[in-house]
Short mmCIF file of C-alpha atoms and ligand atoms in Angstrom, two decimals:
data_model
loop_
_atom_site.label_atom_id
_atom_site.label_comp_id
_atom_site.label_asym_id
_atom_site.label_seq_id
_atom_site.Cartn_x
_atom_site.Cartn_y
_atom_site.Cartn_z
CA MET A 1045 62.48 105.13 125.51
CA SER A 1046 61.41 107.07 122.78
CA ALA A 1047 61.42 104.45 119.13
CA ARG A 1048 62.85 107.17 117.84
CA ARG A 1049 66.43 107.33 116.42
CA HIS A 1050 68.35 110.94 116.81
CA PRO A 1051 71.55 111.27 114.46
CA VAL A 1052 74.34 113.32 116.49
CA THR A 1053 77.44 114.14 115.16
CA PHE A 1054 80.29 113.93 118.67
CA ILE A 1055 83.80 115.05 118.12
CA PRO A 1056 85.71 113.27 121.28
CA GLY A 1057 87.98 116.60 121.76
CA ASP A 1058 91.54 116.61 123.06
CA GLY A 1059 93.37 115.57 126.27
CA ILE A 1060 90.04 113.62 128.68
CA GLY A 1061 87.86 113.83 125.89
CA PRO A 1062 87.83 110.70 124.58
CA GLU A 1063 87.92 109.37 127.77
CA VAL A 1064 84.68 111.12 128.28
CA ILE A 1065 82.96 110.64 125.97
CA ALA A 1066 83.23 106.76 125.67
CA ALA A 1067 81.66 107.33 129.13
CA VAL A 1068 78.32 108.68 127.91
CA GLN A 1069 78.04 106.24 124.79
CA ALA A 1070 78.83 103.92 127.08
CA VAL A 1071 75.76 105.14 129.22
CA LEU A 1072 72.88 106.05 126.85
CA ALA A 1073 73.47 103.42 125.16
CA ALA A 1074 72.85 101.02 128.16
CA ALA A 1075 69.38 103.28 129.02
CA GLU A 1076 69.13 101.73 125.62
CA VAL A 1077 68.66 106.15 123.22
CA ARG A 1078 68.74 105.08 120.21
CA ILE A 1079 71.69 107.32 118.72
CA ASP A 1080 73.48 107.17 115.02
CA TRP A 1081 76.55 108.60 115.96
CA GLU A 1082 78.69 110.36 113.59
CA GLU A 1083 82.47 110.03 115.32
CA ARG A 1084 84.10 113.52 113.86
CA HIS A 1085 86.49 115.48 114.60
CA ALA A 1086 87.79 119.10 115.16
CA GLY A 1087 90.93 120.85 117.39
CA ALA A 1088 94.40 119.88 118.49
CA ARG A 1089 95.35 117.11 115.35
CA VAL A 1090 93.45 119.54 113.25
CA PHE A 1091 95.21 122.25 113.76
CA LYS A 1092 97.71 120.11 113.11
CA ALA A 1093 97.51 118.93 110.50
CA GLY A 1094 96.98 123.03 108.91
CA VAL A 1095 93.22 123.55 109.20
CA ALA A 1096 93.77 126.68 111.03
CA SER A 1097 90.29 127.00 112.39
CA GLY A 1098 90.70 123.84 113.97
CA VAL A 1099 87.20 122.20 112.67
CA LEU A 1100 87.18 119.99 109.49
CA PRO A 1101 84.65 120.26 107.12
CA GLU A 1102 82.98 117.65 107.12
CA THR A 1103 82.96 117.88 110.52
CA ILE A 1104 81.20 121.20 109.45
CA GLU A 1105 79.31 118.71 107.14
CA SER A 1106 77.62 116.43 110.29
CA ILE A 1107 76.82 118.83 112.39
CA ARG A 1108 74.52 121.01 109.40
CA ARG A 1109 72.75 117.73 109.11
CA THR A 1110 72.49 116.56 112.37
CA ARG A 1111 71.39 119.90 113.73
CA CYS A 1112 72.72 118.63 116.83
CA ALA A 1113 76.64 117.34 118.66
CA LEU A 1114 77.88 116.44 121.47
CA LYS A 1115 81.51 117.56 121.96
CA GLY A 1116 84.58 116.91 123.70
CA PRO A 1117 87.10 119.81 124.68
CA LEU A 1118 89.26 121.22 122.46
CA ALA A 1119 92.56 122.57 123.01
CA THR A 1120 94.50 124.69 120.44
CA PRO A 1121 98.34 124.28 120.56
CA VAL A 1122 100.35 126.44 121.35
CA GLY A 1123 102.26 128.39 117.83
CA PHE A 1124 98.83 127.44 115.79
CA GLY A 1125 95.62 129.24 114.67
CA GLU A 1126 94.38 132.06 115.73
CA LYS A 1127 90.73 131.34 116.74
CA SER A 1128 88.80 128.94 119.51
CA ALA A 1129 87.61 125.49 117.50
CA ASN A 1130 85.21 126.08 120.27
CA VAL A 1131 84.29 129.47 119.78
CA THR A 1132 84.81 128.89 115.89
CA LEU A 1133 82.02 125.95 116.74
CA ARG A 1134 79.59 128.12 118.34
CA LYS A 1135 79.69 130.80 115.31
CA PHE A 1136 79.45 128.57 112.55
CA PHE A 1137 75.71 127.31 113.89
CA GLU A 1138 75.12 130.44 115.88
CA THR A 1139 73.83 128.83 118.88
CA TYR A 1140 73.16 131.85 120.07
CA GLY A 1141 72.48 130.30 123.76
CA ASN A 1142 75.22 129.39 126.30
CA ILE A 1143 73.21 127.16 129.53
CA ARG A 1144 74.68 126.04 132.71
CA PRO A 1145 72.96 125.01 135.12
CA VAL A 1146 74.00 124.77 138.98
CA ARG A 1147 73.09 122.65 141.76
CA GLU A 1148 74.32 121.67 144.11
CA LEU A 1149 75.09 117.86 144.10
CA PRO A 1150 74.15 115.26 146.24
CA GLY A 1151 76.91 113.95 148.36
CA ILE A 1152 79.18 116.34 146.55
CA ARG A 1153 80.94 118.65 150.21
CA THR A 1154 81.73 122.58 149.27
CA PRO A 1155 81.11 124.80 151.40
CA TYR A 1156 77.97 126.34 150.15
CA SER A 1157 76.82 122.68 150.78
CA GLY A 1158 72.80 122.46 152.28
CA ARG A 1159 71.86 125.47 150.40
CA GLY A 1160 70.07 124.60 147.96
CA ILE A 1161 71.63 126.86 145.35
CA ASP A 1162 69.79 125.52 142.20
CA PHE A 1163 70.40 128.50 139.19
CA VAL A 1164 70.85 128.23 135.28
CA VAL A 1165 72.94 131.12 133.69
CA VAL A 1166 71.69 131.74 130.47
CA ARG A 1167 74.94 133.85 128.69
CA GLU A 1168 74.62 134.97 125.18
CA ASN A 1169 77.78 132.88 122.88
CA VAL A 1170 78.08 134.51 119.91
CA GLU A 1171 78.18 138.37 120.57
CA ASP A 1172 79.60 140.67 122.55
CA LEU A 1173 83.30 141.19 122.76
CA TYR A 1174 83.70 137.39 122.10
CA ALA A 1175 83.03 138.65 118.08
CA GLY A 1176 86.61 138.60 118.31
CA ILE A 1177 86.93 142.14 116.49
CA GLU A 1178 90.59 143.55 117.69
CA TYR A 1179 92.75 145.98 116.48
CA LEU A 1180 96.21 147.85 118.36
CA GLN A 1181 95.68 151.44 116.66
CA THR A 1182 99.59 151.71 117.47
CA PRO A 1183 101.79 148.51 119.20
CA GLY A 1184 100.61 150.14 121.91
CA PHE A 1185 97.43 151.05 121.95
CA ALA A 1186 95.00 148.07 121.58
CA GLN A 1187 91.18 148.00 120.90
CA ALA A 1188 88.38 145.75 121.00
CA LEU A 1189 84.88 146.44 119.74
CA LYS A 1190 81.98 144.45 121.82
CA ILE A 1191 78.78 144.09 119.91
CA VAL A 1192 76.07 144.35 121.40
CA THR A 1193 72.40 143.56 118.77
CA ARG A 1194 68.82 144.35 118.96
CA ARG A 1195 67.76 140.71 118.00
CA GLY A 1196 71.08 138.63 120.01
CA SER A 1197 69.52 140.38 123.52
CA GLU A 1198 65.43 139.60 122.56
CA LYS A 1199 67.26 136.25 121.39
CA ILE A 1200 68.91 135.34 124.45
CA CYS A 1201 66.69 136.78 127.25
CA ARG A 1202 62.86 135.47 125.25
CA LEU A 1203 65.25 131.96 125.61
CA ALA A 1204 65.85 133.04 129.91
CA PHE A 1205 62.48 132.96 130.00
CA GLU A 1206 61.86 130.05 128.01
CA LEU A 1207 64.12 127.75 129.71
CA ALA A 1208 62.76 129.77 133.24
CA ARG A 1209 58.89 128.36 132.45
CA ALA A 1210 59.86 124.56 130.81
CA GLU A 1211 61.69 124.41 134.81
CA GLY A 1212 59.01 126.27 136.36
CA ARG A 1213 61.30 128.07 137.69
CA LYS A 1214 60.59 132.17 139.22
CA LYS A 1215 62.32 135.19 139.10
CA VAL A 1216 64.62 135.99 135.79
CA THR A 1217 67.88 137.96 137.28
CA CYS A 1218 69.53 139.81 134.52
CA ALA A 1219 73.05 141.41 135.66
CA THR A 1220 75.20 143.85 133.37
CA LYS A 1221 77.37 147.39 133.35
CA ALA A 1222 74.43 149.61 131.93
CA ASN A 1223 76.04 151.86 135.06
CA ILE A 1224 78.71 152.49 132.76
CA LEU A 1225 78.34 150.40 128.90
CA LYS A 1226 75.39 152.89 128.09
CA PHE A 1227 74.90 151.02 123.81
CA THR A 1228 76.51 147.87 124.35
CA GLU A 1229 74.88 147.02 127.94
CA GLY A 1230 72.38 149.23 128.32
CA LEU A 1231 71.08 148.07 124.91
CA PHE A 1232 70.72 144.10 126.05
CA LYS A 1233 68.75 145.66 129.58
CA ARG A 1234 66.43 147.59 128.06
CA VAL A 1235 65.29 144.88 125.58
CA PHE A 1236 65.13 141.88 128.84
CA GLU A 1237 62.91 144.83 130.60
CA GLU A 1238 61.34 144.61 126.78
CA VAL A 1239 60.83 141.40 127.13
CA ALA A 1240 59.74 141.12 130.62
CA LYS A 1241 56.52 142.54 129.80
CA ASP A 1242 56.25 139.50 128.20
CA TYR A 1243 56.25 136.53 130.88
CA PRO A 1244 54.48 138.05 133.62
CA ASP A 1245 53.83 134.55 135.46
CA ILE A 1246 58.08 135.07 135.76
CA GLN A 1247 59.37 137.52 138.26
CA SER A 1248 62.00 140.28 137.31
CA GLU A 1249 64.84 141.60 138.61
CA HIS A 1250 67.95 143.43 137.32
CA GLN A 1251 71.46 143.37 138.96
CA ILE A 1252 74.60 145.65 138.42
CA VAL A 1253 77.35 142.93 137.25
CA ASP A 1254 79.37 143.67 140.13
CA ASN A 1255 77.31 143.34 142.55
CA CYS A 1256 75.64 140.36 140.71
CA ALA A 1257 79.26 138.44 141.30
CA HIS A 1258 79.44 139.47 145.17
CA GLN A 1259 75.59 138.32 145.94
CA LEU A 1260 76.81 135.40 143.88
CA VAL A 1261 79.45 134.32 146.22
CA MET A 1262 77.34 135.71 149.59
CA ARG A 1263 73.63 134.02 149.11
CA PRO A 1264 73.63 132.30 145.00
CA GLU A 1265 70.62 130.86 146.72
CA GLN A 1266 68.28 133.33 146.15
CA PHE A 1267 69.45 133.09 142.11
CA ASP A 1268 66.69 131.20 139.90
CA VAL A 1269 67.29 132.49 135.81
CA LEU A 1270 70.67 135.00 135.56
CA VAL A 1271 71.48 136.19 131.72
CA MET A 1272 73.91 138.36 130.40
CA THR A 1273 75.94 139.12 128.27
CA ASN A 1274 78.62 137.67 127.12
CA MET A 1275 82.00 137.85 128.62
CA ASN A 1276 80.80 138.40 131.37
CA GLY A 1277 78.07 135.32 131.89
CA ASP A 1278 81.71 133.43 130.76
CA ILE A 1279 83.44 134.53 133.37
CA LEU A 1280 80.38 134.54 135.80
CA SER A 1281 79.09 131.01 134.84
CA ASP A 1282 82.62 129.87 135.74
CA LEU A 1283 82.67 131.17 139.60
CA ALA A 1284 79.03 129.48 140.28
CA SER A 1285 79.87 127.08 139.09
CA ALA A 1286 82.60 126.32 141.47
CA LEU A 1287 79.95 126.63 144.13
CA ILE A 1288 78.71 123.57 143.53
CA GLY A 1289 82.15 121.49 142.87
CA GLY A 1290 84.00 122.67 140.76
CA LEU A 1291 84.49 122.39 136.47
CA GLY A 1292 84.56 118.74 136.73
CA PHE A 1293 80.93 118.68 137.71
CA ALA A 1294 79.94 122.24 135.60
CA PRO A 1295 78.15 121.29 132.40
CA SER A 1296 76.17 123.40 129.49
CA ALA A 1297 74.75 123.50 126.01
CA ASN A 1298 74.93 126.06 123.48
CA LEU A 1299 70.92 126.20 121.41
CA GLY A 1300 70.85 128.16 118.11
CA ASP A 1301 67.56 127.75 116.20
CA GLY A 1302 69.62 125.30 113.84
CA ALA A 1303 72.04 123.04 115.86
CA SER A 1304 73.31 123.58 119.26
CA ILE A 1305 76.30 121.69 120.53
CA PHE A 1306 76.47 120.34 124.13
CA GLU A 1307 79.80 119.60 126.20
CA ALA A 1308 81.73 120.06 129.68
CA VAL A 1309 82.21 123.46 130.34
CA HIS A 1310 86.01 122.13 131.49
CA GLY A 1311 88.79 121.98 128.49
CA SER A 1312 91.08 118.83 128.42
CA ALA A 1313 93.06 117.90 131.20
CA PRO A 1314 95.75 117.24 129.25
CA GLN A 1315 97.73 116.18 133.24
CA ILE A 1316 94.81 113.36 133.79
CA ALA A 1317 94.97 112.82 130.12
CA GLY A 1318 94.95 108.92 129.11
CA LYS A 1319 94.91 108.15 133.02
CA ASP A 1320 91.55 106.29 133.58
CA MET A 1321 91.15 109.63 135.84
CA ALA A 1322 89.18 112.10 134.80
CA ASN A 1323 85.27 113.02 136.32
CA PRO A 1324 82.31 112.31 133.39
CA THR A 1325 79.13 113.44 135.30
CA ALA A 1326 80.28 116.66 133.58
CA LEU A 1327 79.50 115.35 130.08
CA LEU A 1328 77.04 112.80 131.73
CA HIS A 1329 75.07 116.02 132.88
CA SER A 1330 75.95 117.88 129.57
CA SER A 1331 74.52 115.17 127.92
CA VAL A 1332 71.23 114.35 129.59
CA LEU A 1333 70.67 118.17 128.27
CA MET A 1334 71.36 116.67 124.78
CA LEU A 1335 68.50 114.30 125.42
CA ARG A 1336 65.97 117.05 126.99
CA HIS A 1337 66.95 119.64 124.33
CA LEU A 1338 65.57 116.66 121.73
CA GLY A 1339 62.55 115.29 123.54
CA GLU A 1340 64.03 112.34 125.53
CA MET A 1341 62.57 113.39 128.30
CA LYS A 1342 62.34 109.42 129.90
CA ALA A 1343 65.92 108.79 129.38
CA ALA A 1344 66.62 112.22 130.32
CA ALA A 1345 65.34 111.85 133.86
CA ALA A 1346 66.44 108.67 134.16
CA ILE A 1347 70.39 108.75 133.00
CA GLU A 1348 70.00 112.06 136.12
CA ASN A 1349 69.32 109.97 138.34
CA ALA A 1350 71.44 107.31 138.09
CA LEU A 1351 73.92 109.84 138.26
CA LEU A 1352 73.00 111.87 141.48
CA PHE A 1353 72.66 108.72 142.96
CA THR A 1354 75.22 107.40 142.26
CA LEU A 1355 76.99 110.59 143.56
CA GLU A 1356 74.33 110.02 146.92
CA GLU A 1357 75.88 106.76 146.88
CA GLY A 1358 79.58 107.55 147.02
CA LYS A 1359 80.99 103.67 146.20
CA ILE A 1360 82.50 104.60 143.76
CA LEU A 1361 84.33 108.19 143.16
CA THR A 1362 86.71 109.61 140.44
CA ALA A 1363 89.84 110.75 142.62
CA ASP A 1364 88.20 113.95 142.55
CA MET A 1365 85.54 113.18 144.50
CA ALA A 1366 86.87 111.29 145.95
CA GLY A 1367 88.76 111.98 149.56
CA GLY A 1368 88.18 112.02 153.17
CA GLY A 1369 90.01 108.69 152.84
CA ARG A 1370 87.55 107.35 150.49
CA GLU A 1371 89.39 104.88 147.83
CA PRO A 1372 89.44 107.15 143.98
CA SER A 1373 88.43 105.15 141.25
CA GLY A 1374 88.47 105.43 137.57
CA THR A 1375 86.55 106.56 134.90
CA LYS A 1376 85.29 103.60 133.38
CA ALA A 1377 84.30 101.72 137.30
CA PHE A 1378 82.17 105.22 137.95
CA THR A 1379 80.85 104.98 134.32
CA LYS A 1380 80.04 101.24 135.18
CA GLU A 1381 78.59 102.10 138.54
CA VAL A 1382 76.76 104.43 136.92
CA ILE A 1383 75.24 102.48 134.93
CA LYS A 1384 74.44 99.69 137.55
CA ASN A 1385 72.24 102.67 139.07
CA LEU A 1386 70.13 102.99 136.15
CA GLY A 1387 66.89 102.89 137.27
CA SER A 1388 68.06 104.42 141.18
CA ALA A 1389 66.66 107.71 141.54
CA PRO A 1390 68.60 109.65 145.05
CA LYS A 1391 66.97 109.54 148.49
CA THR A 1392 66.98 113.03 149.22
CA TYR A 1393 67.41 114.62 145.81
CA PRO A 1394 64.32 117.48 145.25
CA ARG A 1395 62.72 116.73 141.54
CA ARG A 1396 62.25 119.26 139.57
CA GLU A 1397 60.01 118.96 136.38
CA TYR A 1398 61.66 119.40 132.68
CA ARG A 1399 59.71 120.03 129.47
CA ARG A 1400 60.62 120.58 126.57
CA ILE A 1401 62.71 124.28 126.66
CA LYS A 1402 60.29 126.40 123.82
CA MET A 1403 63.15 128.40 121.32
CA PRO A 1404 62.05 131.96 120.60
CA GLN A 1405 60.90 133.30 117.39
CA VAL A 1406 62.91 136.69 116.50
CA SER A 1407 62.19 138.86 113.71
CA PRO A 1408 65.67 139.06 111.60
CA ALA A 1409 64.33 142.98 110.68
CA ALA A 1410 66.11 145.27 111.51
CA VAL A 1411 65.49 148.60 114.03
CA ALA A 1412 64.82 151.45 111.98
CA ALA A 1413 65.06 154.83 113.73
CA LYS A 1414 62.41 157.39 111.81
CA GLU A 1415 64.57 159.90 112.08
CA THR A 1416 69.00 159.30 111.32
CA ARG A 1417 70.61 163.49 111.49
CA PRO A 1418 74.44 163.26 111.35
CA MET A 1419 76.00 164.94 114.25
CA GLY A 1420 79.83 164.68 112.71
CA VAL A 1421 82.60 162.69 112.83
CA ASP A 1422 85.34 161.28 115.51
CA VAL A 1423 88.54 160.35 113.97
CA PHE A 1424 91.10 158.59 115.84
CA VAL A 1425 94.25 159.62 115.80
CA VAL A 1426 98.21 158.71 116.39
CA THR A 1427 100.23 161.21 117.65
CA ALA A 1428 102.00 162.10 120.98
CA ILE A 1429 101.56 166.00 119.95
CA ASP A 1430 100.53 168.28 123.18
CA PRO A 1431 96.70 168.20 123.33
CA ALA A 1432 96.40 171.71 123.62
CA VAL A 1433 98.90 172.25 120.49
CA LEU A 1434 97.10 169.40 118.05
CA GLY A 1435 94.05 171.27 119.40
CA PRO A 1436 94.71 174.78 117.50
CA SER A 1437 96.89 172.90 115.00
CA ILE A 1438 94.21 170.99 113.67
CA GLU A 1439 91.53 173.70 113.92
CA SER A 1440 93.78 175.76 111.56
CA VAL A 1441 92.96 173.63 108.82
CA LEU A 1442 89.40 172.76 108.85
CA SER A 1443 88.45 176.19 107.08
CA GLY A 1444 85.49 176.09 104.18
CA LEU A 1445 84.35 172.22 105.70
CA PRO A 1446 80.76 172.45 107.80
CA VAL A 1447 82.59 171.15 111.10
CA ARG A 1448 84.28 171.88 114.10
CA LEU A 1449 86.52 170.76 116.53
CA THR A 1450 85.04 170.83 119.53
CA GLN A 1451 86.99 168.46 121.60
CA ILE A 1452 89.66 166.15 122.03
CA SER A 1453 89.66 163.27 123.92
CA ASN A 1454 92.35 160.40 125.48
CA ARG A 1455 91.34 157.03 126.84
CA GLY A 1456 87.93 158.41 126.84
CA ILE A 1457 89.09 161.92 129.17
CA LYS A 1458 87.82 164.86 127.51
CA VAL A 1459 92.17 166.64 127.72
CA TYR A 1460 91.37 169.60 125.21
CA PRO A 1461 89.98 172.10 124.99
CA ASN A 1462 91.11 171.37 129.08
CA THR A 1463 88.74 173.99 130.74
CA LEU A 1464 88.59 171.12 133.95
CA GLY A 1465 92.52 170.68 134.01
CA ILE A 1466 92.44 167.17 134.51
CA GLU A 1467 95.44 165.74 134.61
CA SER A 1468 95.09 162.38 132.51
CA GLU A 1469 98.26 160.20 130.88
CA PRO A 1470 97.73 159.47 127.43
CA GLY A 1471 98.03 157.08 125.54
CA ASP A 1472 99.40 157.52 122.06
CA CYS A 1473 95.97 157.26 120.19
CA ALA A 1474 94.02 160.83 119.72
CA ARG A 1475 89.97 161.09 119.98
CA LEU A 1476 89.26 163.89 117.50
CA ARG A 1477 85.45 164.80 117.95
CA PHE A 1478 84.23 167.01 115.44
CA LYS A 1479 80.35 168.34 115.88
CA VAL A 1480 78.86 170.17 112.46
CA ALA A 1481 78.80 173.87 112.48
CA ARG A 1482 75.69 174.63 112.83
CA ARG A 1483 71.69 172.79 113.56
CA GLY A 1484 71.11 170.93 110.52
CA ASP A 1485 73.89 171.31 108.20
CA THR A 1486 74.41 168.01 106.46
CA LEU A 1487 77.66 166.30 106.34
CA ALA A 1488 78.01 164.52 103.10
CA ASP A 1489 81.26 161.55 103.09
CA LYS A 1490 83.03 163.38 100.42
CA ASP A 1491 83.28 166.55 103.78
CA ILE A 1492 84.85 163.89 105.85
CA ALA A 1493 87.44 162.25 103.03
CA ASP A 1494 88.33 166.58 102.92
CA LEU A 1495 88.43 166.37 106.62
CA LEU A 1496 90.75 162.90 106.79
CA LEU A 1497 92.74 164.66 104.24
CA ARG A 1498 93.79 167.75 106.15
CA VAL A 1499 93.91 165.94 109.40
CA GLY A 1500 96.02 163.37 108.59
CA ALA A 1501 98.19 166.00 107.79
CA LYS A 1502 98.41 166.79 111.08
CA ALA A 1503 98.86 163.21 112.62
CA PRO A 1504 97.87 160.49 110.64
CA TRP A 1505 94.12 158.39 111.11
CA VAL A 1506 93.23 155.53 112.50
CA HIS A 1507 89.94 154.78 113.22
CA VAL A 1508 86.93 157.07 112.23
CA GLU A 1509 83.19 157.06 113.11
CA LYS A 1510 80.04 158.18 111.69
CA LEU A 1511 78.06 160.67 114.64
CA PHE A 1512 74.49 160.89 114.69
CA LYS A 1513 70.73 161.25 116.72
CA TYR A 1514 68.20 158.19 116.33
CA ASP A 1515 65.29 160.48 116.57
CA GLY A 1516 66.65 162.61 119.07
CA GLN A 1517 68.86 161.04 120.58
CA ALA A 1518 72.21 160.36 120.52
CA ALA A 1519 74.07 157.57 119.15
CA PHE A 1520 77.13 158.27 121.33
CA THR A 1521 78.55 158.87 124.40
CA LYS A 1522 80.26 161.69 125.59
CA ASP A 1523 83.74 162.39 127.43
CA GLN A 1524 84.74 162.29 130.96
CA GLY A 1525 84.64 165.57 131.76
CA GLU A 1526 82.47 166.53 128.45
CA ASP A 1527 79.70 168.90 129.41
P1 NAP B 574 91.28 122.16 131.93
O1 NAP B 574 90.92 120.90 131.20
O2 NAP B 574 89.66 122.95 132.54
O3 NAP B 574 91.46 121.47 133.47
C1 NAP B 574 92.14 122.35 135.02
C2 NAP B 574 92.11 121.14 135.78
O4 NAP B 574 91.01 120.93 136.33
C3 NAP B 574 93.42 119.76 135.66
O5 NAP B 574 93.83 120.08 135.76
C4 NAP B 574 91.40 119.23 136.40
O6 NAP B 574 92.49 119.30 137.76
C5 NAP B 574 90.59 119.42 136.90
N1 NAP B 574 89.75 118.91 135.40
C6 NAP B 574 89.30 119.07 134.94
N2 NAP B 574 88.71 118.29 134.26
C7 NAP B 574 88.17 117.02 135.26
C8 NAP B 574 87.86 115.94 135.02
N3 NAP B 574 87.01 115.74 133.99
N4 NAP B 574 87.89 115.81 135.75
C9 NAP B 574 88.96 115.41 136.96
N5 NAP B 574 88.98 116.96 136.81
C10 NAP B 574 89.64 117.57 135.75
O7 NAP B 574 91.13 123.68 132.09
P2 NAP B 574 92.50 124.19 131.05
O8 NAP B 574 94.03 122.49 131.37
O9 NAP B 574 93.17 125.44 131.72
O10 NAP B 574 93.16 123.83 130.02
C11 NAP B 574 93.12 123.10 128.57
C12 NAP B 574 92.47 122.41 128.12
O11 NAP B 574 91.62 122.52 127.42
C13 NAP B 574 93.93 124.47 126.92
O12 NAP B 574 94.03 123.77 125.84
C14 NAP B 574 92.50 125.26 127.05
O13 NAP B 574 92.14 126.03 126.14
C15 NAP B 574 91.97 124.22 126.59
N6 NAP B 574 89.73 124.19 127.68
C16 NAP B 574 89.22 123.39 126.17
C17 NAP B 574 87.56 124.40 126.45
C18 NAP B 574 86.87 123.59 125.57
O14 NAP B 574 86.38 122.89 124.91
N7 NAP B 574 85.11 124.14 126.18
C19 NAP B 574 87.02 124.57 127.64
C20 NAP B 574 88.24 125.05 128.73
C21 NAP B 574 89.80 124.44 128.32
P3 NAP B 574 93.55 118.78 138.41
O15 NAP B 574 94.95 118.70 137.28
O16 NAP B 574 94.09 119.19 139.72
O17 NAP B 574 93.69 117.26 138.33
#
């Protein structure tokens, strides 16, 4: 093992967290990895102590210094905190790359055993709907903002290709819903296609994410590296972990340019906490990802091999792995067995060479358009008025303003003028689309302010969005039913 010492923050976490963290620390110590552990806290007890984020300032300070954390699962107790402490930690340290390896394990029988499942899900970890920006525009009309940036997409797509190179993988599949979400998922897909050109040694392809879910169940062995936006990646990576035995086996890394956080995918499993029943495999495998990240390739291989050998032998297994007449053992006995097996390697398991992932460098410069043309403004209003009545009523107050009402829509469906006779059940929040009256007209903020005052007298407005064309391309989507 290398002579370097590594400072690492560890967070025992909740439920089974302290047991699986202790198991991992025992294995790393036995493998003689030189780690200076710093214990810090987050999760249930921190929420209960009145810290709304669930993360103590000293925990943040420690990770800021060590740049590396091994974390047990964190629970959000009912009635405390509004935000997940996990998501808070990921966002505070911009750990944008969530890496979840999905590889068939020796000795763990699943309906897919023998098919050679071996791929990695690379999930964007801080953007998308996890920006957590939601509004109730009325008590019965909720809205969430899906945030996807060019830079965030470029970072995660490059990371996926760099990971493919580091692990000698041949193909990166990007799964998106770009067919429906043209600007958010569409931007991610376009950036993926641009980035792919810089990696001619790696094959690239795109799948629509719903088909990808289907493919993951039908033919998971086709995948090598899968890259996705946050929500899609969250859902499909859990699906993927089920293919190899479930949450007890699923490791993850949250990689950032500064700090990185390693954790099992599973939660605190309160039902089995404190009973010496938890399976430490997922966190132990997460610690292997951590060691690779720290450049401790030999130690990572030794621990992974000991773990795989223990699973392959199947002599000592925790309750979730035993079965088929085999007596279950406890967390401590399983950990001892892994330690005993340090120096052994699985007999039948295909080897893979790992190199350290080269973290991509992406310019922080914003992408500017050469020409930005104001096209109009969308105003969301709270109203139960029939659009056929509301439309003329709004049109009657526009005189002197440089805009015209082009349509009213509800949940993305054009309902005024309803030339197609569309049958829809409107919610109580409508979108009024105003476009500049004549091509080339400008739309000053004072015009918009005047418009809002006039519209507000007819129906209270709750949300405003300016409409632009960037370099001749509309930067807003059309409604269903709009020409
Ligand atoms: P969970 O804790 O993952 O537990 C679901 C079930 O999976 C457990 O009841 C247990 O099944 C099994 N399980 C999970 N990990 C296991 C392990 N290491 N060994 C053996 N069995 C394991 O999911 P949850 O019950 O939905 O969530 C509980 C709490 O954890 C919640 O507060 C949630 O917010 C939090 N959570 C935290 C994280 C995180 O920190 N990253 C992730 C997910 C959830 P059996 O009951 O069949 O034994």
